[in-house]
Amino acid sequence: MTKKILILESNPKGTDQLRLNQEIRDIEAALRNSSQSNHFTVKPQLAVRIDDLQPTILREKPRF
Protein backbone atom coordinates (compact mmCIF):
# COMPACT_ATOMS: atom_id res chain seq x y z
CA MET A 1 0.00 0.00 0.00
CA THR A 2 1.35 3.40 -0.99
CA LYS A 3 1.47 6.05 1.72
CA LYS A 4 0.73 9.64 0.78
CA ILE A 5 2.87 12.49 2.12
CA LEU A 6 0.72 15.61 1.99
CA ILE A 7 2.75 18.84 2.08
CA LEU A 8 0.75 22.02 2.62
CA GLU A 9 2.85 25.00 1.57
CA SER A 10 2.22 28.62 2.50
CA ASN A 11 4.36 31.72 2.78
CA PRO A 12 2.31 34.52 4.38
CA LYS A 13 2.63 38.07 3.10
CA GLY A 14 5.04 40.22 5.06
CA THR A 15 7.31 37.30 5.97
CA ASP A 16 10.71 36.31 4.63
CA GLN A 17 10.62 34.15 1.52
CA LEU A 18 10.85 30.48 2.47
CA ARG A 19 12.66 27.86 0.41
CA LEU A 20 9.66 25.56 0.29
CA ASN A 21 10.28 24.30 -3.26
CA GLN A 22 13.80 23.27 -2.25
CA GLU A 23 12.46 21.44 0.79
CA ILE A 24 9.97 19.51 -1.36
CA ARG A 25 12.75 18.61 -3.83
CA ASP A 26 14.91 17.41 -0.92
CA ILE A 27 12.10 15.20 0.43
CA GLU A 28 11.43 13.74 -3.01
CA ALA A 29 15.17 13.10 -3.58
CA ALA A 30 15.50 11.35 -0.23
CA LEU A 31 12.53 9.14 -1.07
CA ARG A 32 13.92 8.32 -4.53
CA ASN A 33 17.20 7.22 -2.93
CA SER A 34 15.41 5.07 -0.37
CA SER A 35 14.83 1.35 -0.78
CA GLN A 36 11.21 2.06 0.22
CA SER A 37 10.63 4.75 -2.44
CA ASN A 38 7.84 2.83 -4.17
CA HIS A 39 5.82 2.91 -0.93
CA PHE A 40 5.36 6.70 -0.90
CA THR A 41 3.91 9.47 -3.03
CA VAL A 42 4.45 13.16 -2.35
CA LYS A 43 1.44 15.44 -2.78
CA PRO A 44 2.47 19.10 -2.46
CA GLN A 45 -0.29 21.70 -2.26
CA LEU A 46 1.08 25.15 -3.06
CA ALA A 47 0.02 28.57 -1.72
CA VAL A 48 -2.48 27.07 0.69
CA ARG A 49 -4.92 29.50 2.29
CA ILE A 50 -6.88 28.87 5.47
CA ASP A 51 -10.01 28.25 3.37
CA ASP A 52 -8.14 25.55 1.43
CA LEU A 53 -7.32 23.40 4.46
CA GLN A 54 -10.59 21.58 5.04
CA PRO A 55 -11.36 20.84 1.36
CA THR A 56 -7.79 19.64 0.80
CA ILE A 57 -7.86 17.34 3.81
CA LEU A 58 -11.28 15.97 2.85
CA ARG A 59 -10.14 15.38 -0.74
CA GLU A 60 -6.75 13.84 0.08
CA LYS A 61 -7.85 11.91 3.20
CA PRO A 62 -4.46 11.88 4.95
CA ARG A 63 -3.95 9.56 7.89
CA PHE A 64 -2.39 11.13 10.94
Coordinates of N, CA and C in Angstrom, one line a residue, residues 12 20 23 27 30-31 35-36 38 41 49 51 53 58:
P12 N 3.2 33.3 4.2 CA 2.3 34.5 4.4 C 3.0 35.8 3.9
L20 N 10.5 26.7 0.2 CA 9.7 25.6 0.3 C 9.8 24.6 -0.9
E23 N 12.8 22.5 -0.2 CA 12.5 21.4 0.8 C 11.7 20.3 0.2
I27 N 12.9 16.3 0.0 CA 12.1 15.2 0.4 C 11.9 14.2 -0.7
A30 N 15.2 12.3 -1.3 CA 15.5 11.4 -0.2 C 14.6 10.1 -0.4
L31 N 13.4 10.3 -0.8 CA 12.5 9.1 -1.1 C 13.0 8.3 -2.3
S35 N 15.3 2.7 -0.3 CA 14.8 1.4 -0.8 C 13.3 1.2 -0.7
Q36 N 12.7 2.1 0.0 CA 11.2 2.1 0.2 C 10.5 3.1 -0.7
N38 N 9.1 3.2 -3.5 CA 7.8 2.8 -4.2 C 6.7 2.7 -3.2
T41 N 4.1 8.4 -2.0 CA 3.9 9.5 -3.0 C 3.9 10.8 -2.3
R49 N -4.3 28.5 1.4 CA -4.9 29.5 2.3 C -5.7 28.8 3.4
D51 N -8.8 28.8 3.9 CA -10.0 28.2 3.4 C -9.7 27.0 2.5
L53 N -7.7 24.5 3.6 CA -7.3 23.4 4.5 C -8.4 22.3 4.5
L58 N -10.2 16.9 3.2 CA -11.3 16.0 2.9 C -11.0 15.3 1.5

